[in-house]
Short mmCIF file of C-alpha atoms in Angstrom, two decimals:
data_model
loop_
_atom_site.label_atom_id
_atom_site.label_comp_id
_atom_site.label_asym_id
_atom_site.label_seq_id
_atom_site.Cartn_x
_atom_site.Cartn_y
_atom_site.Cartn_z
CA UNK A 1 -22.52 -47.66 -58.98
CA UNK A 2 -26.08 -48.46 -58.64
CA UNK A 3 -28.88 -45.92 -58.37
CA UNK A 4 -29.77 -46.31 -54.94
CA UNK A 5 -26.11 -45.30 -53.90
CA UNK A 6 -26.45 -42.03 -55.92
CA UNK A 7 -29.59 -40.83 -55.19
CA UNK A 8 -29.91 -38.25 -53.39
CA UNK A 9 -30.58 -39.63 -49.39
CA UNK A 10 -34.04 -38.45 -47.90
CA UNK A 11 -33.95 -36.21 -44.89
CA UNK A 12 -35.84 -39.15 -42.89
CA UNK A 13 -32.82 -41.32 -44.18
CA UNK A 14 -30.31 -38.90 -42.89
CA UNK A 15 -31.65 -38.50 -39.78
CA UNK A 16 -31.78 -42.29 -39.18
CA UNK A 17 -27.75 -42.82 -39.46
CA UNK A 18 -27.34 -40.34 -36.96
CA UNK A 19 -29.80 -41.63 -34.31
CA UNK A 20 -27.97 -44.62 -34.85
CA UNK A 21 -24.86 -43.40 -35.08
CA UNK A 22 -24.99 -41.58 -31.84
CA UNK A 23 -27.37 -43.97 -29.53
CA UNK A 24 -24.18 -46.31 -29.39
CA UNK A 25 -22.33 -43.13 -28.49
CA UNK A 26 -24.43 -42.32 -25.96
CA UNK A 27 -24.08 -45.97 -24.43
CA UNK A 28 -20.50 -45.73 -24.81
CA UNK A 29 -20.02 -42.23 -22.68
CA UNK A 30 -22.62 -43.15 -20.40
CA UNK A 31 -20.62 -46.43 -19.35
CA UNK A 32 -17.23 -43.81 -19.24
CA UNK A 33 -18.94 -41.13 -16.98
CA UNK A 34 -20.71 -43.96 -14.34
CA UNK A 35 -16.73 -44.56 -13.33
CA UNK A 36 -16.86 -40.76 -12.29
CA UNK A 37 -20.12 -40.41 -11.20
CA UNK A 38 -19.81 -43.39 -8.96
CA UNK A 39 -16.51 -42.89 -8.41
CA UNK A 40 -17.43 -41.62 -4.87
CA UNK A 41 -19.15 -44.45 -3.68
CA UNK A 42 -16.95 -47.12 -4.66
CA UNK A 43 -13.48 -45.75 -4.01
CA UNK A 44 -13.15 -47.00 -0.53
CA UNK A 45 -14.35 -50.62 -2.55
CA UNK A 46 -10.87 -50.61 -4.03
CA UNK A 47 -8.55 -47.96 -2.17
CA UNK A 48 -9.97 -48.33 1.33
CA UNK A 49 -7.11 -46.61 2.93
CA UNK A 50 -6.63 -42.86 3.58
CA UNK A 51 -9.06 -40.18 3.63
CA UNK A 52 -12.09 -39.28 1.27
CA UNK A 53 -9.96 -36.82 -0.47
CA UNK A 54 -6.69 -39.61 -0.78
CA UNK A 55 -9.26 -42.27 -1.83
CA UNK A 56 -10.79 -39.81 -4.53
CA UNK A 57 -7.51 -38.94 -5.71
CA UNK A 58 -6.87 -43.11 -6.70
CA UNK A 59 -9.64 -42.70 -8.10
CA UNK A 60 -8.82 -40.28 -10.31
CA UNK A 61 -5.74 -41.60 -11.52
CA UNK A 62 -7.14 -44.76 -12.79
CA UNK A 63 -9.45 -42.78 -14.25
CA UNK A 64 -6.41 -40.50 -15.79
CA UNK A 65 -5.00 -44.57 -16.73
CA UNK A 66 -7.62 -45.11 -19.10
CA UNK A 67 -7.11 -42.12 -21.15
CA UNK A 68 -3.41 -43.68 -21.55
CA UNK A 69 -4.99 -46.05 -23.74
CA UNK A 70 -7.01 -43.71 -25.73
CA UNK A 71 -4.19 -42.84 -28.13
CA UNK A 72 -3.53 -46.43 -28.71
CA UNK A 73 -7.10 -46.83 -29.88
CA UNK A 74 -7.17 -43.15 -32.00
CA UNK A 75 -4.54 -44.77 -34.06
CA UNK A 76 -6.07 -48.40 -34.57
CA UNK A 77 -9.82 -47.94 -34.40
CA UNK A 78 -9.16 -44.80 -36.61
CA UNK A 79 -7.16 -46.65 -39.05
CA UNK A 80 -9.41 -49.58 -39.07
CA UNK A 81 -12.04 -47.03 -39.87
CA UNK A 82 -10.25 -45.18 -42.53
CA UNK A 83 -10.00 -48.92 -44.49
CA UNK A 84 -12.71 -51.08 -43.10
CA UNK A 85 -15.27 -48.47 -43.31
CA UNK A 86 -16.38 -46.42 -39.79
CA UNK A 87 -19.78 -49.16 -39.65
CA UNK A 88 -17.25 -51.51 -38.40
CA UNK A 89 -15.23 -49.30 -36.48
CA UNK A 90 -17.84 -47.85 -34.08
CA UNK A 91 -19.28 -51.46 -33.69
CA UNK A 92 -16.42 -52.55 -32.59
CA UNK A 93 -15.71 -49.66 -30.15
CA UNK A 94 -19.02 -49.68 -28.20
CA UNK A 95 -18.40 -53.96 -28.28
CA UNK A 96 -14.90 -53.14 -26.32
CA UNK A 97 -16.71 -50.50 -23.91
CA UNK A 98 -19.19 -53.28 -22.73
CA UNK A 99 -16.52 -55.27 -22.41
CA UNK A 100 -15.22 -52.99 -19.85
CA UNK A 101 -17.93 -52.31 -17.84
CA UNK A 102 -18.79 -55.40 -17.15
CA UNK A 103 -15.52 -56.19 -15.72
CA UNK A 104 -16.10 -53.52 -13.56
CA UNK A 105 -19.64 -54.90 -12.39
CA UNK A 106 -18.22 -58.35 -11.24
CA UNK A 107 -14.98 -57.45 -10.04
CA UNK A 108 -14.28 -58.18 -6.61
CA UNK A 109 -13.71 -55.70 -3.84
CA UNK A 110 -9.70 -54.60 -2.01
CA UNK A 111 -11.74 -57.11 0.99
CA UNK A 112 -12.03 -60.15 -1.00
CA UNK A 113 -8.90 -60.16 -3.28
CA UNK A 114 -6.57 -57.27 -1.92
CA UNK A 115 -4.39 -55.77 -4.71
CA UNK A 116 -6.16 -57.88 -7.27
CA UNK A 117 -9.21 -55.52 -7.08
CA UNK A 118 -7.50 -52.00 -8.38
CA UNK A 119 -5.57 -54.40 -11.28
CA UNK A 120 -8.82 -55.26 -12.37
CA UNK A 121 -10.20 -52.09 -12.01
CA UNK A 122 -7.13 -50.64 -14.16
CA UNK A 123 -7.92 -53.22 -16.67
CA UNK A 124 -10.95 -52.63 -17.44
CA UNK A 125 -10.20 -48.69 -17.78
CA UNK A 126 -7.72 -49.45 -20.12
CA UNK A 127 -10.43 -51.14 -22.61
CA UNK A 128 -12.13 -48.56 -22.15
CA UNK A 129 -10.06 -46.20 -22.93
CA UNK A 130 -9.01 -47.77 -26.50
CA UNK A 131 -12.73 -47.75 -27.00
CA UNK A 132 -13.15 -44.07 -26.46
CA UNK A 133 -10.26 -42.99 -28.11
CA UNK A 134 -11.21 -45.09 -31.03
CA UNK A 135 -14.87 -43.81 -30.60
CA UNK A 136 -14.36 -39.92 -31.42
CA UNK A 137 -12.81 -40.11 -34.28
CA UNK A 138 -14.45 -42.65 -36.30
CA UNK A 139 -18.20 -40.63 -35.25
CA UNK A 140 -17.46 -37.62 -35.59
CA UNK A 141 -16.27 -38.77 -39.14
CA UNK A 142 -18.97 -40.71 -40.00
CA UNK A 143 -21.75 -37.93 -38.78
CA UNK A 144 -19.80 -34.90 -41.09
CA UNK A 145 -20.33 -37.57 -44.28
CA UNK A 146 -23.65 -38.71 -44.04
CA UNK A 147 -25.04 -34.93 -43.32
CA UNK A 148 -25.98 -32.44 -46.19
CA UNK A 149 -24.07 -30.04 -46.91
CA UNK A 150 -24.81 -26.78 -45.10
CA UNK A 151 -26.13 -28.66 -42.34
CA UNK A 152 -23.16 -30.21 -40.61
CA UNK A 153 -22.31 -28.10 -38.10
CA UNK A 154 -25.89 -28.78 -36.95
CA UNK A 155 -25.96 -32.54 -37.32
CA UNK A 156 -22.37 -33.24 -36.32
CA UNK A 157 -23.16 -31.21 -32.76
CA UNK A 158 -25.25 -34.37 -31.94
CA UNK A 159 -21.82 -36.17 -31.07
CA UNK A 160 -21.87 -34.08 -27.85
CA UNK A 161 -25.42 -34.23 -27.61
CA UNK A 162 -25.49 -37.69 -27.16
CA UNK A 163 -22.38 -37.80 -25.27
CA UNK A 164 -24.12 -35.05 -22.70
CA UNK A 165 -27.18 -37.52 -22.42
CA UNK A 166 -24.75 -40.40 -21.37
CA UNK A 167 -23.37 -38.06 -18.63
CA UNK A 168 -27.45 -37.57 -18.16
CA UNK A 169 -28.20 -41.02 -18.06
CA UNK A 170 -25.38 -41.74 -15.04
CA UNK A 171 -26.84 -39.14 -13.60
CA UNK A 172 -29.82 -40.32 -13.73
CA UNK A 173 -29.26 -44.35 -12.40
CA UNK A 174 -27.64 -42.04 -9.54
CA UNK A 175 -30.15 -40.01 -8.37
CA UNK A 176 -32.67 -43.28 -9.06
CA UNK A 177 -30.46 -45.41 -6.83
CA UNK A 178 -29.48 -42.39 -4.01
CA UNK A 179 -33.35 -42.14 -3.39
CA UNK A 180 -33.69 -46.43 -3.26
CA UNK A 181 -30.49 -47.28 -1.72
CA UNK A 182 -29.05 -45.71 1.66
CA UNK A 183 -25.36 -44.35 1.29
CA UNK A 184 -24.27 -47.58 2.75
CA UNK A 185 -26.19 -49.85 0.35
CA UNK A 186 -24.45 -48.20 -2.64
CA UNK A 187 -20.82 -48.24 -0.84
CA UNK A 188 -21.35 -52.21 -0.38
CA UNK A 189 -23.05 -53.02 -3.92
CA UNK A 190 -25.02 -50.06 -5.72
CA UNK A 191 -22.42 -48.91 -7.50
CA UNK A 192 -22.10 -52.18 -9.50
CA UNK A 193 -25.36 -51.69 -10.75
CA UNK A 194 -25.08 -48.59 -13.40
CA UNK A 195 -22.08 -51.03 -14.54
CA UNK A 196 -24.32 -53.79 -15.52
CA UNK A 197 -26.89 -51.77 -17.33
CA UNK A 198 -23.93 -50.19 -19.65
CA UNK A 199 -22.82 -53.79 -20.20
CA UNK A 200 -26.32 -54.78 -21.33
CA UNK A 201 -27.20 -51.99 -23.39
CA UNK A 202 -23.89 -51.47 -25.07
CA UNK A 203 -24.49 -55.45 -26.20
CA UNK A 204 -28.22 -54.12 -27.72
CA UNK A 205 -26.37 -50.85 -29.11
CA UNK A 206 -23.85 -53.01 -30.81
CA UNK A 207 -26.48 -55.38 -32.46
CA UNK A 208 -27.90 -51.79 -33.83
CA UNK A 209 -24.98 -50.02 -34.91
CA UNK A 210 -24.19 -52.99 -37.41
CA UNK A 211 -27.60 -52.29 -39.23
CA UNK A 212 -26.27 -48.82 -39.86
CA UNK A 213 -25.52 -47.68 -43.39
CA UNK A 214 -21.83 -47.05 -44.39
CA UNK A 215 -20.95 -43.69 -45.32
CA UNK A 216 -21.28 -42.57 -48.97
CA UNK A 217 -18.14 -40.89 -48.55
CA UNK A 218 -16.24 -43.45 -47.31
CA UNK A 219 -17.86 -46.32 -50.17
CA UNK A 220 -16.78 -43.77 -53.06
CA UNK A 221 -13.01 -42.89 -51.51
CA UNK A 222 -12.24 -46.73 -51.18
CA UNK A 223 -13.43 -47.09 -54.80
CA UNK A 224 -10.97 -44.00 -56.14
CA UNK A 225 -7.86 -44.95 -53.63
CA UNK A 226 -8.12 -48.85 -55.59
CA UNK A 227 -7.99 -47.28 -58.57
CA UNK A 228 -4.89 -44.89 -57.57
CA UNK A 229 -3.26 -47.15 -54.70
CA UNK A 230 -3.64 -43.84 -52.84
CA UNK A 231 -0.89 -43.98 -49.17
CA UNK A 232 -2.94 -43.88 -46.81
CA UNK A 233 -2.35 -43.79 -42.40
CA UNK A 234 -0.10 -42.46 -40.55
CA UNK A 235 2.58 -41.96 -43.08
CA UNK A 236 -0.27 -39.84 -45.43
CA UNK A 237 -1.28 -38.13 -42.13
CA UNK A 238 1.93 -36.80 -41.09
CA UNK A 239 3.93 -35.65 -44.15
CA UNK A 240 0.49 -34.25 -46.02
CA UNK A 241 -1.17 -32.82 -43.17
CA UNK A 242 1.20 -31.72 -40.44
CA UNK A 243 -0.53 -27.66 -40.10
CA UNK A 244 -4.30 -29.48 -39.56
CA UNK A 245 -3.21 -31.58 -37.03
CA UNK A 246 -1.32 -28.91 -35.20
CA UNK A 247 -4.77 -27.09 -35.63
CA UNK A 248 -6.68 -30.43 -33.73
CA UNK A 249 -4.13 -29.93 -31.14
CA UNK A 250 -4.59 -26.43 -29.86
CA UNK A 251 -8.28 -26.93 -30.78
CA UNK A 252 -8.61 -29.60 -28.46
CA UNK A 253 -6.55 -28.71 -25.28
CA UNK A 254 -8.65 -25.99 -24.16
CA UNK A 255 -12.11 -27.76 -25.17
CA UNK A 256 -10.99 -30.87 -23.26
CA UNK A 257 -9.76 -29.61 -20.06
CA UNK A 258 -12.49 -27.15 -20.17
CA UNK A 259 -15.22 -30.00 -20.40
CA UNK A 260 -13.86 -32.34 -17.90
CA UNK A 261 -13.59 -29.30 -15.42
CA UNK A 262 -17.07 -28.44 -15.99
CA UNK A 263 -19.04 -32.09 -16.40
CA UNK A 264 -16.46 -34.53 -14.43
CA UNK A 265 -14.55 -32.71 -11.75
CA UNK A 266 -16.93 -29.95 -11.17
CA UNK A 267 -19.52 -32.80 -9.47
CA UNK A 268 -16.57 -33.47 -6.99
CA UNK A 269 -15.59 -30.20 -6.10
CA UNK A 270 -18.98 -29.00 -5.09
CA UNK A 271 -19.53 -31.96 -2.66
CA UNK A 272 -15.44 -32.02 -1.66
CA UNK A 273 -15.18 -28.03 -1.82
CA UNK A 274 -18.05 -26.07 -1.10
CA UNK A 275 -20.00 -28.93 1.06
CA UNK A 276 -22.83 -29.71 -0.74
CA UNK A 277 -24.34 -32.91 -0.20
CA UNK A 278 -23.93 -35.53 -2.62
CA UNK A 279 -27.44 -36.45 -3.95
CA UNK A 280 -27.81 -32.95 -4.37
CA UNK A 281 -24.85 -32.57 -6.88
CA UNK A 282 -26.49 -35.12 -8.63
CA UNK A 283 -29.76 -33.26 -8.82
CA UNK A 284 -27.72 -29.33 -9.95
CA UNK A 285 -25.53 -31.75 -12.35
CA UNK A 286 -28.82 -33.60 -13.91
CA UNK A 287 -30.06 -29.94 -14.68
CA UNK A 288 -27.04 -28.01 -15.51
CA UNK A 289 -26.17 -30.65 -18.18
CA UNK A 290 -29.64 -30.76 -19.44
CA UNK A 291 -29.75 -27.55 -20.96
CA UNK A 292 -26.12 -27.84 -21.75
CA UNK A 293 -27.31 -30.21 -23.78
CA UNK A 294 -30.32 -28.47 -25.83
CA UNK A 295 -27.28 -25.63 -26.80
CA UNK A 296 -25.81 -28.21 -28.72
CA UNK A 297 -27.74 -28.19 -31.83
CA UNK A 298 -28.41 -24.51 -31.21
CA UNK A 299 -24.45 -23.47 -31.32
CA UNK A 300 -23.61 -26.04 -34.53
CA UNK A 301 -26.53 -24.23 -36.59
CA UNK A 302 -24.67 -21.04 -35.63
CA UNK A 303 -21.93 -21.98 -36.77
CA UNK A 304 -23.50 -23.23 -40.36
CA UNK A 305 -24.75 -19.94 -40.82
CA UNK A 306 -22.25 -17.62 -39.41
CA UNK A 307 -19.03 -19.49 -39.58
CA UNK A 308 -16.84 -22.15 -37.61
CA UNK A 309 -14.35 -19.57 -36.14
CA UNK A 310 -16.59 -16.89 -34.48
CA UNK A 311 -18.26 -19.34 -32.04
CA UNK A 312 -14.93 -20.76 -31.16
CA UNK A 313 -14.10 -17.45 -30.44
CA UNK A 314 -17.21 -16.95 -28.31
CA UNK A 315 -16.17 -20.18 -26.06
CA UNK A 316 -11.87 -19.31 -25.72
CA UNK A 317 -12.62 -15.57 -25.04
CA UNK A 318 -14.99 -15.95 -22.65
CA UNK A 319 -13.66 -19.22 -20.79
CA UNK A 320 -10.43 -16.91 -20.63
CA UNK A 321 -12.74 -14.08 -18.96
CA UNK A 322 -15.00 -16.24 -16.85
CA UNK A 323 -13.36 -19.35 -15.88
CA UNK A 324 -11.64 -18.07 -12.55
CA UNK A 325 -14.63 -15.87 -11.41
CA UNK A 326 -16.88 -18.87 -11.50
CA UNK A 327 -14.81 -21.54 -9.79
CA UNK A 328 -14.15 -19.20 -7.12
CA UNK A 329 -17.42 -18.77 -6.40
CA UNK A 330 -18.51 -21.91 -6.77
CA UNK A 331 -16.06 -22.87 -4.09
CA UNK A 332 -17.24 -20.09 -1.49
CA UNK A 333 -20.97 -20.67 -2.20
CA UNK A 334 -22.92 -23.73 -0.74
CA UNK A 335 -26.58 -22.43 -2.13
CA UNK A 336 -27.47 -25.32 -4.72
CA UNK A 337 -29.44 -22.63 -6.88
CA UNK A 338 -25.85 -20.50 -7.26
CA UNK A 339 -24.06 -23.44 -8.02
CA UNK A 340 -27.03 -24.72 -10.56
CA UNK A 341 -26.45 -20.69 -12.61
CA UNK A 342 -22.85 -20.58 -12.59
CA UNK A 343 -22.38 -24.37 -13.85
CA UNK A 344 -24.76 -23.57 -16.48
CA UNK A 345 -23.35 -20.03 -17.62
CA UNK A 346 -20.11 -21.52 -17.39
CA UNK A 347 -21.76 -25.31 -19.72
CA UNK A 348 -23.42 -21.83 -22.14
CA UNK A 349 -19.45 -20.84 -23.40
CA UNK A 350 -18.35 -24.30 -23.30
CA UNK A 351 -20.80 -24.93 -26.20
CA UNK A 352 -19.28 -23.08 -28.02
CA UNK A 353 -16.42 -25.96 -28.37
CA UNK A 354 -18.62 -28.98 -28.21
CA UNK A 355 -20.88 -28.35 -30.90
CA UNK A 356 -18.33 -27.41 -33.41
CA UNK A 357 -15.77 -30.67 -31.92
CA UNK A 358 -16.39 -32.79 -34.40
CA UNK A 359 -17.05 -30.84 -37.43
CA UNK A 360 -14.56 -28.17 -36.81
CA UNK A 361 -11.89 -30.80 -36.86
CA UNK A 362 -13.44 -33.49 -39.49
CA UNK A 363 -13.45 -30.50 -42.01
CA UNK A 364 -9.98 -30.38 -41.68
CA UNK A 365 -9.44 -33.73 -43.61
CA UNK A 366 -10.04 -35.82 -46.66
CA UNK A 367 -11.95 -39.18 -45.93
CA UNK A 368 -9.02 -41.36 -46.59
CA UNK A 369 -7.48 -40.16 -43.14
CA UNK A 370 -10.48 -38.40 -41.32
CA UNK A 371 -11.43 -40.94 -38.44
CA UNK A 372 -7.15 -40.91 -38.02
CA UNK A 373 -6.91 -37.53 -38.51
CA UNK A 374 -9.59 -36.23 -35.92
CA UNK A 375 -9.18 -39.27 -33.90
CA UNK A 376 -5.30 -39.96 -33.28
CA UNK A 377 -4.83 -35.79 -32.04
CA UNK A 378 -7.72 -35.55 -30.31
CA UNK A 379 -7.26 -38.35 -28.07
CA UNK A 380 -2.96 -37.40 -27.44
CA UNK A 381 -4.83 -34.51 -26.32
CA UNK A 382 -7.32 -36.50 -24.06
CA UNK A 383 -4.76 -38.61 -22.59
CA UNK A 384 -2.15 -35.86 -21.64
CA UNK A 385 -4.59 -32.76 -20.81
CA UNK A 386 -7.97 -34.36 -19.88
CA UNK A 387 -7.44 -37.74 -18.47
CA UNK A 388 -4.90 -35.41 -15.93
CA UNK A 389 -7.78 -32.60 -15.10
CA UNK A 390 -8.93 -34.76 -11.83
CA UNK A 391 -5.67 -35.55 -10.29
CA UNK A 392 -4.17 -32.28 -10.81
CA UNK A 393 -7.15 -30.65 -9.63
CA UNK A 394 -7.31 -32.89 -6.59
CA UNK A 395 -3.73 -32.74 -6.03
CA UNK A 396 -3.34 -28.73 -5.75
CA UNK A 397 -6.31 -28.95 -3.53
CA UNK A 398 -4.35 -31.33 -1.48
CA UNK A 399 -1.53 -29.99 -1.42
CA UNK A 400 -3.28 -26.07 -1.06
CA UNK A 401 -3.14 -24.76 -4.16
CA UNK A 402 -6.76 -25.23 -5.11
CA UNK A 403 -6.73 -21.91 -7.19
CA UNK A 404 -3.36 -22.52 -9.52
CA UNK A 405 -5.86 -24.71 -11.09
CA UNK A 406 -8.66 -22.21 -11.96
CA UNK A 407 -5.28 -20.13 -13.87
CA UNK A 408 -4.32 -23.68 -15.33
CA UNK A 409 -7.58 -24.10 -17.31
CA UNK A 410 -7.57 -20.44 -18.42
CA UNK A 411 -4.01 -21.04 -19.72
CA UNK A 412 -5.39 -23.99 -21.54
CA UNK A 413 -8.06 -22.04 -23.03
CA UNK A 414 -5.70 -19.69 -24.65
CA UNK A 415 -4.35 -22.53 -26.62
CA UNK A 416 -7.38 -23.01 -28.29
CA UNK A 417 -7.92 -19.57 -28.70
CA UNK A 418 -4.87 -19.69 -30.72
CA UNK A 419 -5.46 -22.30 -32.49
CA UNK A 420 -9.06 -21.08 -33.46
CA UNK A 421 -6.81 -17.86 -35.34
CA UNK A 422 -5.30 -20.15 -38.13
CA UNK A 423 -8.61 -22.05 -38.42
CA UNK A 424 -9.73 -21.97 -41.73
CA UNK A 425 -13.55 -21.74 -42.68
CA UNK A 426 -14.85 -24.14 -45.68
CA UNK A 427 -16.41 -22.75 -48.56
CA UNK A 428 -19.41 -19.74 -47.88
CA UNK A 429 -21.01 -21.83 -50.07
CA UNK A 430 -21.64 -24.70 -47.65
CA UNK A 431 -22.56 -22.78 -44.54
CA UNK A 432 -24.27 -20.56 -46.56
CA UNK A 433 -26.67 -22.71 -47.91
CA UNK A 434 -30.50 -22.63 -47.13
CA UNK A 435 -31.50 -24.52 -44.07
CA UNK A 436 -34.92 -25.01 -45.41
CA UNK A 437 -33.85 -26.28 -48.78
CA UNK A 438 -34.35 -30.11 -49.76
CA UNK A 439 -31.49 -32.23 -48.57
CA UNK A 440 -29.09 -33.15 -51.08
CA UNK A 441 -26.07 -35.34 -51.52
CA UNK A 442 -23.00 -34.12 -49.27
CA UNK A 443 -20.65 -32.25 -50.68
CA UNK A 444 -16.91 -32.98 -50.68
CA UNK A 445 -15.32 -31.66 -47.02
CA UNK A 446 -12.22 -30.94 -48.05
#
């Protein structure tokens, strides 16, 4: 192996593959949270009958359909990245996301070509949804590797950071085009705009992720599994590694349901629930997730320096403590300043998870099935716990039950807080190690 793949890689050098590394994230989460940010404008588009509440609820579902697919594309985007390298795998996932939303941009409204409209609609979530579920897995992999060691939990909470400023940037296009557009302009044809930009930029982001470099880890296990014809996929991940991905499992079901409550549904239950108006929403969302996003890096360098496990703990104990007291008041309340402070305290625990998502899990595995093993669990969990957090949400409200779903999250809390107890920490060594000392090569994660 040549020099310049040993050496040791320059802080600047590091911090380079992750900018890149996560600005096509960031593209590809901003194009999956426009559907539910916009959701509310163009819902009568496809599903004109019924009520605001019925029409939300379609909605909904096709947004639960896309998270159908996400398994599907855990498996094959996070085998392709476990033998192709996770360059090509997160190239290929942001290239299938822009795709998808530009589909949704041109599609044709229920007027124009009846039942045709929602099909197309549906397709393009499913593409979508085998890009996200592909996406997790293969970044969250490739940001542990190229990080020094006792620095991961900090550089591996970007994942969610740039996910968070995707959410941001929908957000953002919405407030921009509420404040140009009257509520009817964006019901006929606004909403097709924050479509077309994700198509556009996710075909700039793709362009950039390819200039990315690979992964030393990934280069130097592909050289040593040649040598060794080492199994490898689904077959390696199931009868060597059943107890970690049990672990990614319970890990994941409380995280998930807990962050789509908080950063999806919560936007629709303060207009549909409490009666605040929509453009405002956008405005206490925009701010909320903002400094949800600055705790990122905050709670991942916690975690290098005190441990994985306690600020898991700190999320699952008090989302088990908190989580009813703040939805109930959020759905009594219609000051915009309340809801701002309790969507915030409630983003503070949640932190707690995201940082630690990717890492927590990526530690778990070698790097000849890390994108598989943190991708393939993770998104089971995505498709069957937080692609369903809308509909069931929307359908106990419906049905008026709204609160059996405040108890439903808690439950799903507890899972993780379970999980979190047969966690274990890597070496002392590696969180240990002095955040001020020169970066050096990464260390083995398993």
């Amino acid at each position: 192996m040549s020099q310049s793949r040993t050496s040791v890689p320059a802080r600047s050098q590091v911090t380079a593959n992750v900018v890149r590394g996560c600005l096509g994230n960031l593209i590809e989460w901003y194009d999956w949270f426009a559907y539910a940010t916009f959701s509310v404008y163009f819902a009568a588009a496809f599903f004109p009958e019924g009520n605001q509440t019925a029409q939300l609820l379609s909605t909904a579902v096709v947004f639960a359909v896309g998270f159908l697919m996400r398994p599907l594309g855990g498996w094959l985007l996070g085998a392709y990245a476990d033998k192709y390298g996770r360059r090509r795998a997160l190239t290929l996932s942001v290239t299938l996301m822009s795709v998808g939303s530009l589909t949704i941009a041109l599609a044709p409204g229920h007027q124009s070509i009846g039942l045709w409209a929602p099909v197309l609609l549906v397709l393009a979530r499913l593409l979508q949804g085998l890009s996200v579920g592909g996406e997790f897995g293969s970044s969250a992999s490739y940001l542990a590797e190229v990080a020094p060691t006792g620095r991961r939990g900090f550089y591996s909470s970007f994942q969610y950071v740039s996910i968070v400023l995707g959410q941001l940037a929908a957000l953002l296009v919405a407030i921009v085009l509420q404040n140009l557009l009257s509520d009817a302009q964006l019901e006929s044809w606004g909403w097709r705009v924050p479509f077309a930009i994700g198509a556009v930029s996710g075909l700039i982001v793709m362009y950039l992720r390819r200039t990315m470099e690979e992964s030393q880890h990934f280069e130097q296990e592909q050289a040593k599994s040649a040598a060794k014809q080492e199994r490898k996929g689904l077959h390696s991940l199931f009868t060597e590694y059943p107890r970690q991905l049990l672990a990614v499992f319970g890990l994941a079901i409380g995280g998930t349901v807990a962050f789509y409550t908080y950063t999806t549904y919560l936007q629709k239950y303060l207009v549909n629930t409490a009666g605040i108006p929509k453009s405002t929403v956008s405005v206490i969302g925009f701010a909320a997730l903002f400094v949800y996003m600055l705790l990122q890096p905050v709670a991942g360098a916690l975690s290098d320096c005190y441990g994985r496990r306690p600020v898991m703990f700190a999320f699952s104990v008090c989302g088990m403590l908190f989580t009813v007291p703040i939805m109930t008041f959020l759905g009594r309340s219609s000051s915009p300043w309340l809801a701002f402070l309790l969507m915030t305290a409630a983003l503070t625990f949640l932190s707690g998870y995201s940082a630690l998502a990717a890492i927590i899990k990526a530690e778990m595995f070698p790097t000849k099935v890390r994108a598989l093993g943190v991708g393939l669990p993770h998104a089971l969990v995505t498709a069957t716990f937080g692609g369903l957090t809308e509909p069931i949400a929307l359908a106990l409200k419906k049905g008026g039950h709204e609160t059996v779903f405040f108890w439903y999250v808690t439950a799903c809390i507890g899972l993780t807080f379970l999980a979190t107890l047969v966690v274990r920490e890597p070496s002392r060594t590696s969180l240990l190690e002095s955040r001020t000392s020169a970066p050096r090569a990464t260390a083995p994660l398993s």
